[in-house]
Amino acid sequence: CGIVGIVGKGPVNQDIYDALTVLQHRGQDAAGIMTIDNGMFHLRKENGLVRDVFRTRHMKRLTGNVGIGHVRYPTAGSSSSAEAQPFYVNSPFGIAFAHNGNLTNAHELQAEVFSIARRHINTTSDSELLLNIFAHALQNAAGFEVKPEEIFSAVETVHTKIRGAYAVVAAIIGNGMVAFRDPFGIRPLVLGKRQSEHGDEYMVASESVALDSVGFTFVRDVAPGEAVYVNEKGELFTKQCAKNPSCNPCIFEFVYFARPDSFIDGISVYASRVNMGRKLGEKIAREWADLDIDVVIPIPETSMDVALQIAVTLDKPYRQGFVKNRYIGRTFIMPGQTQRRKSVRRKLNAISSEFKGKNVLLVDDSIVRGTTSEQIIEMARESGANKVYFASAAPEIRFPNVYGIDMPSANELIAYGREIEQICECIKADGLIFQNIDDLVDAVREENSAITRFETSVFDGNYITGDVNQEYLESIDKSRGEKIKSPVIQEELSNLEMHNMG
Ligand code: 5GP
Ligand code: 5GP
Ligand code: MG
């Protein structure tokens, strides 16, 4: 998901909209904006892309100088528009809330929120839980105006109760904007500032590219465990709210998820991808010295930066062999392999002349189910390729992700229980090579050596929060399966929230 929040000196609706459009790659499933004007919330959220969710009539009504926004990542979990964000609770003060990540102890929290806090949760979204825990922790704040220390103490409580990955932004009636990041720093969050004639304006966002797009300058990454509070006057307060914070950014942000023009925890996503290309190119040169590669071809678009650097490293030509239809809808959670296969072909088409009689090296950022690679290899052969080799900028994905990157169940992952040779057979390549995990980490770390560890669980099964066991993995597998089987039930979830503009 992608989140954004602004405390401005003028209306924030257009800037939040623009920021959401540049965060669109982080979620195409649903979008929402909630603003505060004169002690009232205004909300518009719906399934769909940013450009489709917000019409002029919605924008006109999203008035006010404080607001937050969200784009939801397509996961198998939450397809109902009632689970679009921001979420809202009316007590204390009235809080709007948006979240990127996933909690790993949601089940226990659910029980606690009801039995101790007497709060009802109406959706299956862990974000609604997180909001209620934050709201309950803030319940003790004394006056109408919350003091920064009271906000920080509520965030401290949140950190002690919840487990998992979370970057959060909230807007509180009569007070301002709060944002915080989990103590392991898994999901990204940046702080930006803009000078207006009426004083400083502050913004938080999932990626720095969102700041660039609306003219805010990057101040810094929000630190793991840290909370940022900006009151309605535009005064900034920050505090470390976690006991033992450490920075372990999700490595998949660099591999696939984030935009190349973003910086996360001091690391240029683009530069890290170029490094990945160099490392993988060197591995190919070492291990495949005897292969006669004629040309390097990327699978658009994420892998292009990597593929170009592989070509440079190998001193081979880099050519565009596939054209992507940029108007295609998402194919990501299409149920069933047949649909997925077809959709690869609707999305990508080959330029035959680039394949005819050649030994091609195809490059992708990652292999998940193997559908894309299998289809692409078949297309390359149909176009007359001689030999088809395949390189993945990420190592084998063998484990589910529990921190907000949607990955299928382990047994749907093509690398699950298979060695490289078997995967190569499945996708029918003449050769298959993966980046080593150490090389991947080095490629990213090269850009900021202060970061000593990354969240790499999909590759090595080490879950950084230390609380993810087999039982939990099985339970998320099970609920994923149930949701895919009964999408209707998801749609029926009704929205018990405040007025959401139609
Ligand atoms: P699209 O761009 O069409 O929305 O995405 C399709 C790509 O997402 C395909 O290459 C597909 O294999 C990959 N994909 C399919 N299911 C999943 C999933 O559950 N998680 C992730 N991370 N990727 C997936
Ligand atoms: P596969 O076809 O092997 O299931 O997926 C691999 C492809 O999925 C790669 O081309 C990669 O760029 C893409 N991919 C990886 N993660 C995601 C994701 O979270 N969403 C989408 N739409 N594509 C993804
Ligand atoms: Mg791709």
XYZ file of C-alpha atoms and ligand atoms in Angstrom:
551
model
C 0.000 0.000 0.000
C 0.942 3.640 -0.222
C 0.190 6.315 2.373
C 0.443 10.084 2.480
C -0.440 12.839 4.936
C -0.132 16.636 4.776
C -0.566 19.491 7.227
C -0.678 22.523 4.965
C -1.341 26.235 5.092
C -3.952 25.934 2.372
C -6.170 23.185 0.911
C -4.359 19.837 0.734
C -6.771 17.840 -1.463
C -4.987 18.372 -4.774
C -1.533 17.642 -3.353
C -2.768 14.450 -1.711
C -4.394 13.390 -4.980
C -1.204 14.094 -6.936
C 0.906 12.271 -4.359
C -1.399 9.251 -4.542
C -1.064 9.119 -8.321
C 2.724 8.803 -8.020
C 2.266 6.157 -5.317
C -0.197 4.276 -7.531
C 2.339 1.507 -8.224
C 2.079 0.609 -4.509
C -1.572 -0.326 -4.871
C -4.161 -0.304 -7.619
C -6.977 -1.932 -5.719
C -8.599 1.001 -3.935
C -7.912 4.637 -3.092
C -9.104 7.055 -0.433
C -8.621 10.577 0.899
C -9.860 11.997 4.181
C -9.499 15.685 5.030
C -10.281 17.782 8.078
C -12.027 21.119 7.664
C -13.468 23.137 10.535
C -13.705 20.197 12.911
C -15.332 17.942 10.304
C -14.030 14.997 8.307
C -14.596 14.614 4.590
C -14.104 11.182 3.098
C -14.008 9.641 -0.344
C -12.776 6.088 -0.887
C -13.649 3.402 -3.357
C -12.205 0.436 -5.204
C -10.278 1.496 -8.271
C -7.388 3.620 -9.476
C -6.835 7.126 -8.120
C -7.915 8.737 -11.378
C -11.215 6.824 -11.323
C -12.048 7.103 -7.627
C -11.857 10.895 -7.348
C -14.104 12.906 -9.620
C -14.307 16.681 -9.553
C -17.336 16.587 -7.267
C -15.384 14.586 -4.687
C -12.356 16.820 -4.904
C -14.492 19.914 -4.343
C -15.832 18.481 -1.121
C -12.465 17.290 0.216
C -11.757 20.675 1.763
C -9.354 21.572 4.550
C -5.672 22.062 5.295
C -5.068 18.673 6.932
C -5.575 15.352 5.193
C -4.379 11.840 4.594
C -4.574 9.415 1.672
C -4.113 5.759 0.864
C -3.771 3.450 -2.128
C -4.445 -0.211 -1.448
C -2.257 -2.969 -2.793
C -4.135 -5.816 -4.415
C -3.939 -8.651 -1.933
C -6.097 -11.711 -1.816
C -7.262 -10.561 1.605
C -9.267 -7.432 1.239
C -11.297 -6.794 -1.865
C -14.326 -5.117 -0.337
C -14.680 -1.371 -0.679
C -15.545 -1.276 3.046
C -11.919 -2.197 3.595
C -10.644 0.700 1.545
C -8.753 3.218 3.665
C -8.623 5.685 5.419
C -10.534 4.185 8.325
C -12.258 6.274 10.964
C -13.206 6.123 14.658
C -15.208 8.807 16.415
C -13.490 8.513 19.788
C -11.363 10.096 21.084
C -11.616 13.345 19.093
C -12.294 11.656 15.752
C -9.361 9.930 14.106
C -8.762 9.117 10.443
C -6.155 6.494 9.792
C -4.235 4.791 6.958
C -1.731 1.959 7.125
C 0.827 0.167 4.984
C 1.965 -3.225 6.238
C 0.635 -6.282 7.956
C 0.280 -7.256 11.608
C 1.332 -10.725 12.662
C -0.592 -10.871 15.953
C -3.920 -9.586 14.632
C -5.748 -12.601 15.978
C -4.783 -11.975 19.618
C -5.385 -8.257 19.218
C -8.885 -8.826 17.952
C -9.843 -10.508 21.211
C -8.125 -7.878 23.318
C -9.710 -4.944 21.563
C -13.154 -6.325 22.326
C -12.663 -7.723 25.823
C -10.524 -4.932 27.248
C -11.298 -1.881 25.186
C -14.924 -2.774 24.383
C -14.341 -1.733 20.815
C -16.056 -3.380 17.892
C -14.165 -4.222 14.726
C -16.369 -4.598 11.674
C -13.966 -5.669 8.977
C -11.256 -8.304 8.715
C -8.681 -5.598 8.097
C -5.765 -5.485 10.511
C -5.600 -1.748 9.851
C -8.927 -1.255 11.609
C -7.483 -3.123 14.586
C -4.369 -0.997 14.599
C -6.497 2.141 14.541
C -8.580 0.982 17.497
C -5.515 0.123 19.534
C -4.074 3.549 18.834
C -7.413 5.225 19.637
C -7.755 3.317 22.895
C -4.228 4.280 23.902
C -5.061 7.914 23.225
C -8.303 7.728 25.197
C -6.558 8.909 28.356
C -5.496 12.211 26.851
C -6.867 14.862 29.183
C -7.924 17.971 27.310
C -9.436 18.866 23.941
C -5.984 19.613 22.744
C -3.715 16.602 22.817
C -0.207 17.233 24.017
C 2.647 15.828 21.920
C 3.694 13.674 24.913
C 0.240 12.114 24.966
C 0.491 11.235 21.278
C 3.943 9.754 21.826
C 2.809 7.745 24.806
C -0.052 6.308 22.708
C 2.435 5.311 19.996
C 4.636 3.684 22.659
C 1.665 1.615 23.742
C 0.947 0.649 20.129
C 4.544 -0.516 19.694
C 4.359 -2.731 22.776
C 1.080 -4.359 21.744
C 1.359 -4.954 18.049
C 3.750 -7.101 16.018
C 4.533 -6.959 12.363
C 5.213 -4.272 9.808
C 3.501 -0.915 9.785
C 3.880 2.578 8.479
C 0.950 4.638 9.653
C -0.524 8.085 9.162
C -3.453 9.492 11.138
C -5.330 12.786 11.276
C -6.945 13.855 14.536
C -9.777 16.384 14.672
C -8.756 19.608 16.353
C -5.145 18.510 16.652
C -3.191 17.498 13.547
C -1.328 14.645 11.924
C 0.529 11.711 13.465
C 2.758 9.279 11.593
C 4.890 6.414 12.810
C 6.910 3.466 11.623
C 7.345 0.014 13.141
C 10.369 -0.573 15.416
C 12.002 -2.851 12.813
C 11.636 -0.239 10.077
C 10.298 -2.788 7.611
C 7.953 -0.541 5.649
C 9.222 2.843 4.419
C 8.097 6.314 5.494
C 9.613 9.713 4.720
C 9.134 13.226 6.054
C 9.112 16.309 3.838
C 8.704 20.056 4.229
C 7.586 22.961 2.066
C 7.843 26.652 2.819
C 4.743 28.657 2.098
C 4.198 32.370 2.675
C 2.151 31.453 5.743
C 4.760 29.134 7.258
C 6.078 25.595 7.037
C 3.980 22.764 5.673
C 4.777 19.126 6.469
C 4.151 15.921 4.595
C 4.763 12.224 5.195
C 4.647 9.575 2.481
C 5.612 6.000 1.753
C 8.166 7.079 -0.835
C 10.229 10.190 -1.469
C 8.922 10.393 -5.048
C 5.602 11.565 -3.589
C 7.342 14.537 -1.951
C 9.068 15.455 -5.229
C 5.814 15.418 -7.129
C 4.155 18.099 -5.009
C 7.148 20.313 -4.318
C 8.026 19.211 -0.788
C 11.704 18.788 -0.016
C 12.908 15.604 1.590
C 13.801 16.159 5.262
C 14.602 12.585 6.285
C 13.301 9.064 6.638
C 11.101 8.577 9.673
C 13.252 6.378 11.929
C 12.105 2.874 12.858
C 9.886 3.201 15.951
C 9.783 6.971 15.683
C 6.606 9.046 15.739
C 6.091 12.377 14.024
C 3.386 14.781 15.148
C 2.456 17.988 13.343
C -0.228 20.078 14.992
C -2.729 22.220 13.109
C -0.500 25.259 13.596
C 2.161 23.445 11.615
C 4.546 22.802 14.521
C 6.595 19.621 14.223
C 7.313 17.274 17.140
C 9.197 13.984 16.874
C 10.118 11.251 19.328
C 11.585 7.781 19.341
C 8.774 5.668 20.805
C 10.276 2.157 20.650
C 12.565 0.480 23.173
C 15.011 -1.256 20.841
C 14.489 0.048 17.326
C 16.549 -1.302 14.439
C 16.433 -0.640 10.715
C 15.610 -3.674 8.557
C 14.012 -2.378 5.360
C 12.041 -4.818 3.235
C 14.393 -5.833 0.438
C 11.505 -6.465 -1.945
C 10.931 -2.683 -2.061
C 14.253 -2.451 -3.894
C 13.729 -5.533 -6.044
C 10.260 -4.757 -7.298
C 7.906 -2.663 -5.250
C 9.230 0.901 -5.033
C 9.703 3.358 -7.870
C 13.287 3.657 -9.087
C 13.274 7.425 -8.505
C 12.609 6.993 -4.779
C 15.095 6.930 -1.925
C 14.365 4.590 0.981
C 16.472 4.774 4.130
C 19.150 6.678 2.300
C 19.258 4.224 -0.596
C 18.476 5.142 -4.186
C 16.170 2.415 -5.463
C 17.509 2.962 -8.966
C 21.153 2.715 -7.907
C 20.407 -0.473 -5.981
C 18.868 -2.001 -9.137
C 21.879 -1.032 -11.211
C 24.065 -2.725 -8.579
C 21.846 -5.813 -8.749
C 22.423 -5.878 -12.502
C 26.175 -5.599 -12.071
C 26.311 -8.357 -9.459
C 24.134 -10.665 -11.524
C 26.088 -9.830 -14.684
C 29.303 -10.793 -12.894
C 27.764 -14.057 -11.744
C 26.644 -14.839 -15.289
C 30.125 -14.053 -16.616
C 31.610 -16.389 -13.981
C 29.223 -19.299 -14.241
C 28.128 -19.137 -17.839
C 31.423 -18.200 -19.443
C 30.918 -20.808 -22.149
C 27.391 -19.688 -23.115
C 27.060 -17.759 -26.321
C 24.603 -14.983 -25.444
C 23.758 -12.733 -28.396
C 21.466 -10.250 -26.738
C 20.024 -9.214 -23.338
C 16.263 -8.547 -23.248
C 14.332 -7.201 -20.244
C 10.792 -8.154 -19.273
C 9.252 -4.735 -18.945
C 9.224 -2.722 -16.881
C 10.741 -3.277 -13.453
C 13.659 -5.348 -14.750
C 14.878 -2.820 -17.326
C 17.418 -1.089 -15.068
C 18.846 -4.448 -14.041
C 18.913 -5.864 -17.569
C 20.713 -2.845 -18.997
C 23.474 -3.190 -16.408
C 23.770 -6.932 -17.077
C 24.247 -6.114 -20.772
C 26.903 -3.513 -19.942
C 28.694 -5.935 -17.601
C 28.632 -8.745 -20.195
C 29.403 -6.329 -23.023
C 26.414 -7.599 -25.005
C 23.718 -5.636 -26.819
C 20.598 -4.644 -24.872
C 17.420 -4.739 -26.927
C 13.731 -4.258 -26.369
C 12.112 -7.580 -27.238
C 8.768 -7.172 -25.534
C 6.257 -4.359 -25.618
C 3.994 -3.891 -22.647
C 0.432 -2.730 -23.089
C 0.339 0.029 -20.546
C -3.442 0.220 -20.567
C -4.019 -3.312 -19.375
C -5.787 -3.841 -16.095
C -4.258 -5.867 -13.341
C -3.874 -9.585 -13.784
C -2.240 -10.180 -10.470
C -4.994 -11.900 -8.524
C -6.777 -13.434 -11.458
C -7.967 -16.704 -10.045
C -6.619 -19.726 -11.848
C -3.498 -20.344 -13.855
C -5.260 -20.342 -17.242
C -6.402 -16.770 -16.720
C -2.974 -15.751 -15.488
C -1.297 -17.272 -18.530
C -3.621 -15.525 -20.930
C -3.126 -12.258 -19.176
C 0.661 -12.385 -19.600
C 0.039 -12.523 -23.350
C -2.438 -9.701 -23.275
C 0.062 -7.616 -21.381
C 3.258 -8.397 -23.278
C 3.911 -8.969 -26.962
C 7.171 -9.956 -28.649
C 9.063 -8.080 -31.360
C 9.974 -11.158 -33.433
C 12.986 -9.667 -35.220
C 14.817 -9.371 -31.900
C 14.571 -13.125 -31.296
C 14.942 -14.766 -34.680
C 17.911 -17.127 -34.701
C 19.417 -15.551 -31.571
C 20.539 -16.834 -28.192
C 18.681 -14.509 -25.866
C 19.137 -13.779 -22.183
C 15.784 -12.723 -20.700
C 15.895 -10.788 -17.447
C 13.150 -10.326 -14.867
C 13.260 -8.788 -11.414
C 11.784 -11.849 -9.732
C 10.057 -15.165 -10.321
C 7.003 -15.731 -8.143
C 4.685 -18.387 -9.568
C 6.727 -18.723 -12.738
C 3.760 -17.871 -14.948
C 5.399 -14.835 -16.510
C 8.714 -16.522 -17.191
C 7.128 -19.647 -18.648
C 4.903 -17.641 -20.996
C 7.651 -15.261 -21.992
C 10.028 -18.092 -22.801
C 7.366 -19.720 -24.949
C 6.835 -16.419 -26.758
C 10.551 -16.043 -27.350
C 10.652 -19.491 -28.927
C 7.592 -18.791 -31.058
C 9.433 -15.725 -32.295
C 12.262 -17.937 -33.501
C 14.794 -17.664 -30.671
C 17.566 -20.234 -30.796
C 18.444 -20.608 -27.102
C 16.512 -18.914 -24.311
C 18.335 -18.225 -21.045
C 16.651 -16.621 -18.071
C 18.059 -14.499 -15.236
C 16.275 -13.306 -12.093
C 17.560 -10.238 -10.241
C 16.126 -11.672 -7.025
C 17.009 -15.053 -5.532
C 14.520 -17.919 -5.410
C 11.308 -16.919 -3.589
C 10.500 -19.842 -1.322
C 8.651 -18.361 1.659
C 5.470 -16.345 2.131
C 5.652 -12.683 3.050
C 3.916 -11.623 6.249
C 4.905 -7.958 6.238
C 2.665 -6.489 3.584
C 4.040 -7.835 0.299
C 1.445 -10.115 -1.174
C 2.897 -13.493 -2.015
C 0.919 -16.606 -2.817
C 0.928 -19.641 -0.528
C 4.283 -21.395 -0.378
C 3.123 -24.310 -2.505
C 2.147 -21.956 -5.341
C 5.655 -20.487 -5.439
C 7.566 -22.146 -8.233
C 10.774 -22.249 -6.178
C 9.052 -23.943 -3.254
C 10.542 -27.413 -2.823
C 12.392 -27.152 -6.135
C 16.057 -26.846 -6.992
C 17.160 -24.467 -9.727
C 17.355 -27.256 -12.325
C 13.762 -28.266 -11.658
C 12.546 -24.668 -11.852
C 14.419 -24.353 -15.129
C 12.575 -27.410 -16.423
C 9.208 -26.022 -15.325
C 9.648 -22.749 -17.166
C 11.329 -24.581 -20.083
C 14.426 -22.417 -20.242
C 17.766 -23.520 -21.687
C 19.432 -22.090 -18.606
C 18.311 -20.328 -15.438
C 20.306 -18.209 -13.036
C 19.286 -16.417 -9.842
C 21.006 -13.657 -7.915
C 22.669 -14.918 -4.719
C 21.041 -13.594 -1.570
C 24.370 -12.151 -0.357
C 24.838 -10.355 -3.661
C 21.323 -8.938 -3.466
C 21.929 -7.630 0.055
C 25.329 -6.226 -0.947
C 23.829 -4.555 -4.017
C 21.386 -2.632 -1.854
C 23.741 -2.114 1.075
C 26.381 -0.635 -1.170
C 24.224 2.502 -1.219
C 24.090 2.784 2.581
C 26.439 0.636 4.600
C 24.898 1.879 7.876
C 22.069 -0.585 7.328
C 23.275 -3.920 8.561
C 20.246 -6.064 7.902
C 17.321 -6.223 5.502
C 14.012 -8.020 5.801
C 14.672 -10.964 3.444
C 12.198 -13.594 4.644
C 10.763 -14.485 1.219
C 14.213 -15.735 0.261
C 15.530 -17.244 3.481
C 12.525 -17.770 5.769
C 14.038 -15.615 8.547
C 11.251 -13.413 9.819
C 12.841 -10.420 11.478
C 10.150 -9.882 14.126
C 10.930 -13.324 15.519
C 7.313 -14.254 16.214
C 6.323 -15.897 12.947
C 5.892 -19.637 13.352
C 4.525 -22.469 11.250
C 1.127 -22.162 12.889
C 0.819 -18.537 11.854
C 1.961 -19.253 8.303
C -0.632 -22.005 8.021
C -3.360 -19.745 9.344
C -2.680 -17.016 6.757
C -2.582 -19.663 4.039
C -5.934 -20.926 5.164
C -7.618 -17.525 5.306
C -6.123 -16.640 1.916
C -7.691 -19.783 0.454
C -11.066 -19.076 2.028
C -11.149 -15.540 0.745
C -10.239 -16.529 -2.776
C -13.019 -19.118 -2.715
C -15.690 -16.752 -1.429
C -15.181 -13.311 -2.937
C -18.911 -12.676 -2.553
C -18.678 -12.650 1.211
C -15.980 -10.016 0.914
C -18.188 -7.832 -1.229
C -21.036 -8.147 1.249
C -19.079 -6.600 4.100
C -20.984 -3.455 4.733
C -19.451 -0.142 5.469
C -20.418 1.064 8.938
C -18.295 4.118 8.688
C -18.955 7.795 8.450
C -20.529 9.268 5.323
C -18.439 8.330 2.322
C -19.188 10.469 -0.700
C -20.865 8.533 -3.469
P -0.082 -7.394 -13.117
O 0.945 -6.400 -13.503
O -0.664 -8.077 -14.312
O -1.073 -6.909 -12.159
O 0.683 -8.487 -12.300
C 0.950 -9.739 -12.772
C 2.226 -10.206 -12.170
O 2.095 -10.418 -10.770
C 2.533 -11.523 -12.785
O 3.794 -11.543 -13.281
C 2.254 -12.489 -11.674
O 2.924 -13.654 -11.829
C 2.563 -11.703 -10.443
N 1.811 -12.222 -9.331
C 0.724 -13.026 -9.430
N 0.249 -13.306 -8.233
C 1.050 -12.700 -7.344
C 1.050 -12.661 -5.957
O 0.211 -13.242 -5.272
N 2.011 -11.901 -5.388
C 2.934 -11.253 -6.096
N 3.854 -10.532 -5.456
N 2.964 -11.269 -7.425
C 2.038 -11.999 -8.038
P 5.306 -14.797 -11.678
O 4.783 -14.678 -13.038
O 6.534 -15.631 -11.589
O 4.253 -15.267 -10.712
O 5.712 -13.388 -11.143
C 6.885 -12.748 -11.543
C 6.557 -11.394 -12.040
O 5.719 -10.761 -11.123
C 7.740 -10.499 -12.235
O 7.678 -10.005 -13.548
C 7.561 -9.376 -11.240
O 7.899 -8.140 -11.865
C 6.105 -9.427 -10.935
N 5.757 -9.136 -9.546
C 6.423 -9.431 -8.432
N 5.743 -9.010 -7.355
C 4.630 -8.428 -7.824
C 3.545 -7.780 -7.200
O 3.481 -7.668 -5.989
N 2.569 -7.299 -8.011
C 2.624 -7.425 -9.350
N 1.636 -6.928 -10.073
N 3.644 -8.015 -9.967
C 4.625 -8.516 -9.210
Mg 7.500 -7.841 -13.968
